[in-house]
Amino acid sequence: MAKGGGGRGSPYQFLFLKSVLPDLPMASTSAALEKARRLLEEAAAESLPTEQVGALPSSFYDAFVLCGIRVHAVEPGRLLCHFTVPSRLLNSGGFLHGGATASLVDLVGSSVFYTAGAQTRGSPLEMNISYLDAAFSDEEIDIEAKVLRAGKAVGVATVELKKKSGKIIAQACYSKYLGPSSKL
């Protein structure tokens, strides 16, 4: 949101919010926009200064999420990992953040295609994740990925995060473009 105008949103922001929430009074719309802005800016202020974040290597995020993962089994079309949920990946409710879960699905889902002979990292096409239970700090979980299809251009896999009790934390269907990178 652009600064200025007393922190109020643009007319387009108001129209968008009114189209999504038509029964919300205009005063509440303004308050909702302001609260959303404040929450995001306060969360961003708690992180490292921009110049320090900008200096991090591009591989930092993957390492940040995957640090501590252990590969337990590798078979053609299947990958099983063990992971102890670290406190750095918890949300404000004290359990594994949904974004961290999605990153684990993406990273382990990408890796399983190598077990089926894919030669490229490719790009994710789609992830459909059902969040079914919570995982807490220091809890041991299993992450299992299975290839459903690894074609010339597209691969499809399932990724499941489970507690040691067998209770499913998240279940995902993951598709990825496996074709060669564009030369453009």
mmCIF file of C-alpha atoms in Angstrom:
data_model
loop_
_atom_site.group_PDB
_atom_site.id
_atom_site.type_symbol
_atom_site.label_atom_id
_atom_site.label_comp_id
_atom_site.label_asym_id
_atom_site.label_seq_id
_atom_site.Cartn_x
_atom_site.Cartn_y
_atom_site.Cartn_z
ATOM 1 C CA MET A 1 0.000 0.000 0.000
ATOM 2 C CA ALA A 2 1.362 3.408 -0.889
ATOM 3 C CA LYS A 3 2.224 5.709 1.977
ATOM 4 C CA GLY A 4 0.501 9.009 2.335
ATOM 5 C CA GLY A 5 -3.137 9.957 2.584
ATOM 6 C CA GLY A 6 -3.157 9.325 6.351
ATOM 7 C CA GLY A 7 -2.580 5.565 5.895
ATOM 8 C CA ARG A 8 -5.875 5.149 4.068
ATOM 9 C CA GLY A 9 -6.201 2.829 1.116
ATOM 10 C CA SER A 10 -6.775 3.901 -2.453
ATOM 11 C CA PRO A 11 -10.302 3.978 -3.914
ATOM 12 C CA TYR A 12 -9.397 0.778 -5.811
ATOM 13 C CA GLN A 13 -8.563 -1.025 -2.558
ATOM 14 C CA PHE A 14 -11.908 0.028 -1.105
ATOM 15 C CA LEU A 15 -13.757 -1.135 -4.222
ATOM 16 C CA PHE A 16 -11.941 -4.469 -4.168
ATOM 17 C CA LEU A 17 -12.705 -5.047 -0.497
ATOM 18 C CA LYS A 18 -16.337 -4.023 -1.033
ATOM 19 C CA SER A 19 -16.601 -6.501 -3.922
ATOM 20 C CA VAL A 20 -15.257 -9.293 -1.712
ATOM 21 C CA LEU A 21 -17.187 -8.264 1.413
ATOM 22 C CA PRO A 22 -20.239 -6.360 0.108
ATOM 23 C CA ASP A 23 -22.047 -6.235 3.469
ATOM 24 C CA LEU A 24 -19.107 -4.621 5.276
ATOM 25 C CA PRO A 25 -19.742 -0.895 6.020
ATOM 26 C CA MET A 26 -17.227 1.496 4.445
ATOM 27 C CA ALA A 27 -15.852 2.524 7.886
ATOM 28 C CA SER A 28 -15.171 -1.140 8.663
ATOM 29 C CA THR A 29 -13.532 -1.546 5.262
ATOM 30 C CA SER A 30 -11.100 1.256 6.081
ATOM 31 C CA ALA A 31 -10.394 -0.254 9.512
ATOM 32 C CA ALA A 32 -9.854 -3.701 7.979
ATOM 33 C CA LEU A 33 -7.361 -2.326 5.445
ATOM 34 C CA GLU A 34 -5.499 -0.473 8.164
ATOM 35 C CA LYS A 35 -5.372 -3.543 10.426
ATOM 36 C CA ALA A 36 -4.063 -5.749 7.589
ATOM 37 C CA ARG A 37 -1.378 -3.155 6.773
ATOM 38 C CA ARG A 38 -0.364 -2.829 10.419
ATOM 39 C CA LEU A 39 -0.145 -6.619 10.974
ATOM 40 C CA LEU A 40 2.083 -7.134 7.929
ATOM 41 C CA GLU A 41 4.333 -4.173 8.679
ATOM 42 C CA GLU A 42 4.758 -5.189 12.342
ATOM 43 C CA ALA A 43 5.645 -8.756 11.335
ATOM 44 C CA ALA A 44 8.175 -7.449 8.802
ATOM 45 C CA ALA A 45 9.721 -5.139 11.419
ATOM 46 C CA GLU A 46 10.493 -8.164 13.614
ATOM 47 C CA SER A 47 12.767 -9.674 10.960
ATOM 48 C CA LEU A 48 16.325 -8.769 10.007
ATOM 49 C CA PRO A 49 17.035 -5.359 8.444
ATOM 50 C CA THR A 50 16.386 -5.309 4.686
ATOM 51 C CA GLU A 51 20.065 -5.001 3.778
ATOM 52 C CA GLN A 52 20.890 -8.143 5.811
ATOM 53 C CA VAL A 53 18.012 -10.108 4.275
ATOM 54 C CA GLY A 54 19.062 -8.961 0.809
ATOM 55 C CA ALA A 55 22.591 -10.252 1.417
ATOM 56 C CA LEU A 56 21.435 -13.826 2.096
ATOM 57 C CA PRO A 57 22.277 -16.369 -0.641
ATOM 58 C CA SER A 58 19.423 -17.554 -2.854
ATOM 59 C CA SER A 59 19.723 -21.072 -1.393
ATOM 60 C CA PHE A 60 19.145 -19.794 2.160
ATOM 61 C CA TYR A 61 15.408 -20.464 2.262
ATOM 62 C CA ASP A 62 15.608 -24.127 1.244
ATOM 63 C CA ALA A 63 18.366 -24.737 3.805
ATOM 64 C CA PHE A 64 16.396 -22.859 6.479
ATOM 65 C CA VAL A 65 13.370 -25.112 5.983
ATOM 66 C CA LEU A 66 15.220 -28.399 5.388
ATOM 67 C CA CYS A 67 17.875 -28.084 8.118
ATOM 68 C CA GLY A 68 17.599 -31.261 10.177
ATOM 69 C CA ILE A 69 15.772 -33.458 7.649
ATOM 70 C CA ARG A 70 17.008 -37.048 7.463
ATOM 71 C CA VAL A 71 16.447 -39.341 4.498
ATOM 72 C CA HIS A 72 15.339 -42.725 5.801
ATOM 73 C CA ALA A 73 14.472 -44.622 2.600
ATOM 74 C CA VAL A 74 14.983 -44.105 -1.114
ATOM 75 C CA GLU A 75 13.312 -46.420 -3.613
ATOM 76 C CA PRO A 76 12.330 -45.956 -7.249
ATOM 77 C CA GLY A 77 9.426 -43.513 -7.102
ATOM 78 C CA ARG A 78 9.429 -43.197 -3.289
ATOM 79 C CA LEU A 79 11.247 -41.095 -0.717
ATOM 80 C CA LEU A 80 10.786 -41.290 3.076
ATOM 81 C CA CYS A 81 12.252 -38.647 5.370
ATOM 82 C CA HIS A 82 12.238 -38.090 9.119
ATOM 83 C CA PHE A 83 12.046 -34.570 10.470
ATOM 84 C CA THR A 84 12.004 -33.091 13.957
ATOM 85 C CA VAL A 85 9.850 -29.951 13.872
ATOM 86 C CA PRO A 86 12.129 -27.023 14.825
ATOM 87 C CA SER A 87 10.826 -23.993 16.704
ATOM 88 C CA ARG A 88 11.958 -21.737 13.813
ATOM 89 C CA LEU A 89 9.142 -23.186 11.639
ATOM 90 C CA LEU A 90 6.290 -22.631 14.106
ATOM 91 C CA ASN A 91 3.448 -20.180 13.611
ATOM 92 C CA SER A 92 2.074 -17.841 16.284
ATOM 93 C CA GLY A 93 -0.149 -20.705 17.512
ATOM 94 C CA GLY A 94 2.934 -22.772 18.363
ATOM 95 C CA PHE A 95 2.602 -25.445 15.660
ATOM 96 C CA LEU A 96 4.156 -26.106 12.244
ATOM 97 C CA HIS A 97 3.421 -23.129 9.991
ATOM 98 C CA GLY A 98 1.297 -23.840 6.915
ATOM 99 C CA GLY A 99 3.850 -22.096 4.713
ATOM 100 C CA ALA A 100 6.633 -24.272 6.119
ATOM 101 C CA THR A 101 4.465 -27.323 5.448
ATOM 102 C CA ALA A 102 3.974 -26.159 1.845
ATOM 103 C CA SER A 103 7.735 -25.648 1.492
ATOM 104 C CA LEU A 104 8.404 -29.170 2.773
ATOM 105 C CA VAL A 105 5.863 -30.502 0.261
ATOM 106 C CA ASP A 106 7.580 -28.578 -2.540
ATOM 107 C CA LEU A 107 11.127 -29.546 -1.613
ATOM 108 C CA VAL A 108 10.538 -33.231 -0.831
ATOM 109 C CA GLY A 109 8.041 -33.498 -3.708
ATOM 110 C CA SER A 110 10.647 -32.108 -6.102
ATOM 111 C CA SER A 111 13.284 -34.519 -4.853
ATOM 112 C CA VAL A 112 11.162 -37.640 -5.310
ATOM 113 C CA PHE A 113 11.168 -37.167 -9.096
ATOM 114 C CA TYR A 114 14.918 -37.880 -9.136
ATOM 115 C CA THR A 115 14.134 -41.372 -7.793
ATOM 116 C CA ALA A 116 12.021 -41.911 -10.924
ATOM 117 C CA GLY A 117 14.815 -40.819 -13.269
ATOM 118 C CA ALA A 118 13.850 -37.171 -13.864
ATOM 119 C CA GLN A 119 16.932 -35.179 -14.852
ATOM 120 C CA THR A 120 15.713 -31.655 -14.192
ATOM 121 C CA ARG A 121 14.506 -29.729 -11.193
ATOM 122 C CA GLY A 122 11.816 -28.017 -13.256
ATOM 123 C CA SER A 123 9.156 -25.730 -11.840
ATOM 124 C CA PRO A 124 6.180 -26.521 -9.630
ATOM 125 C CA LEU A 125 2.864 -26.376 -11.448
ATOM 126 C CA GLU A 126 0.355 -27.006 -8.679
ATOM 127 C CA MET A 127 0.126 -27.990 -5.029
ATOM 128 C CA ASN A 128 -3.103 -29.011 -3.348
ATOM 129 C CA ILE A 129 -2.557 -29.442 0.385
ATOM 130 C CA SER A 130 -5.072 -30.636 2.961
ATOM 131 C CA TYR A 131 -4.007 -29.596 6.454
ATOM 132 C CA LEU A 132 -5.441 -32.212 8.803
ATOM 133 C CA ASP A 133 -3.604 -31.924 12.133
ATOM 134 C CA ALA A 134 -0.928 -29.906 13.917
ATOM 135 C CA ALA A 135 2.717 -30.774 14.522
ATOM 136 C CA PHE A 136 4.446 -29.126 17.473
ATOM 137 C CA SER A 137 8.024 -28.168 18.321
ATOM 138 C CA ASP A 138 10.412 -31.113 18.715
ATOM 139 C CA GLU A 139 7.788 -33.553 17.408
ATOM 140 C CA GLU A 140 9.158 -36.292 15.124
ATOM 141 C CA ILE A 141 7.301 -36.551 11.828
ATOM 142 C CA ASP A 142 7.653 -38.614 8.665
ATOM 143 C CA ILE A 143 7.467 -37.060 5.221
ATOM 144 C CA GLU A 144 6.723 -39.562 2.475
ATOM 145 C CA ALA A 145 6.614 -38.682 -1.215
ATOM 146 C CA LYS A 146 5.505 -41.065 -3.964
ATOM 147 C CA VAL A 147 5.614 -40.521 -7.711
ATOM 148 C CA LEU A 148 2.267 -41.126 -9.372
ATOM 149 C CA ARG A 149 3.510 -40.184 -12.841
ATOM 150 C CA ALA A 150 6.802 -38.976 -14.253
ATOM 151 C CA GLY A 151 6.278 -38.142 -17.905
ATOM 152 C CA LYS A 152 8.521 -36.301 -20.329
ATOM 153 C CA ALA A 153 7.138 -32.917 -19.356
ATOM 154 C CA VAL A 154 4.980 -33.261 -16.231
ATOM 155 C CA GLY A 155 5.322 -35.214 -13.023
ATOM 156 C CA VAL A 156 2.701 -35.822 -10.339
ATOM 157 C CA ALA A 157 3.431 -36.991 -6.796
ATOM 158 C CA THR A 158 1.737 -37.327 -3.438
ATOM 159 C CA VAL A 159 3.405 -36.021 -0.304
ATOM 160 C CA GLU A 160 2.206 -36.902 3.166
ATOM 161 C CA LEU A 161 3.379 -35.596 6.524
ATOM 162 C CA LYS A 162 2.552 -37.960 9.407
ATOM 163 C CA LYS A 163 3.085 -38.158 13.130
ATOM 164 C CA LYS A 164 4.823 -41.234 14.514
ATOM 165 C CA SER A 165 1.362 -42.354 15.696
ATOM 166 C CA GLY A 166 0.321 -42.531 12.035
ATOM 167 C CA LYS A 167 -1.998 -39.515 12.277
ATOM 168 C CA ILE A 168 -1.793 -37.444 9.081
ATOM 169 C CA ILE A 169 -0.687 -33.824 9.510
ATOM 170 C CA ALA A 170 -0.935 -32.839 5.850
ATOM 171 C CA GLN A 171 -1.653 -34.610 2.589
ATOM 172 C CA ALA A 172 -0.723 -33.105 -0.762
ATOM 173 C CA CYS A 173 -0.945 -33.710 -4.474
ATOM 174 C CA TYR A 174 2.024 -32.049 -6.159
ATOM 175 C CA SER A 175 2.645 -31.527 -9.866
ATOM 176 C CA LYS A 176 5.819 -30.262 -11.467
ATOM 177 C CA TYR A 177 7.080 -29.351 -14.926
ATOM 178 C CA LEU A 178 9.943 -31.748 -15.668
ATOM 179 C CA GLY A 179 10.834 -30.619 -19.175
ATOM 180 C CA PRO A 180 14.080 -28.861 -20.061
ATOM 181 C CA SER A 181 14.571 -25.219 -19.102
ATOM 182 C CA SER A 182 13.718 -22.603 -21.673
ATOM 183 C CA LYS A 183 16.628 -21.058 -23.577
ATOM 184 C CA LEU A 184 14.881 -17.683 -23.680
#
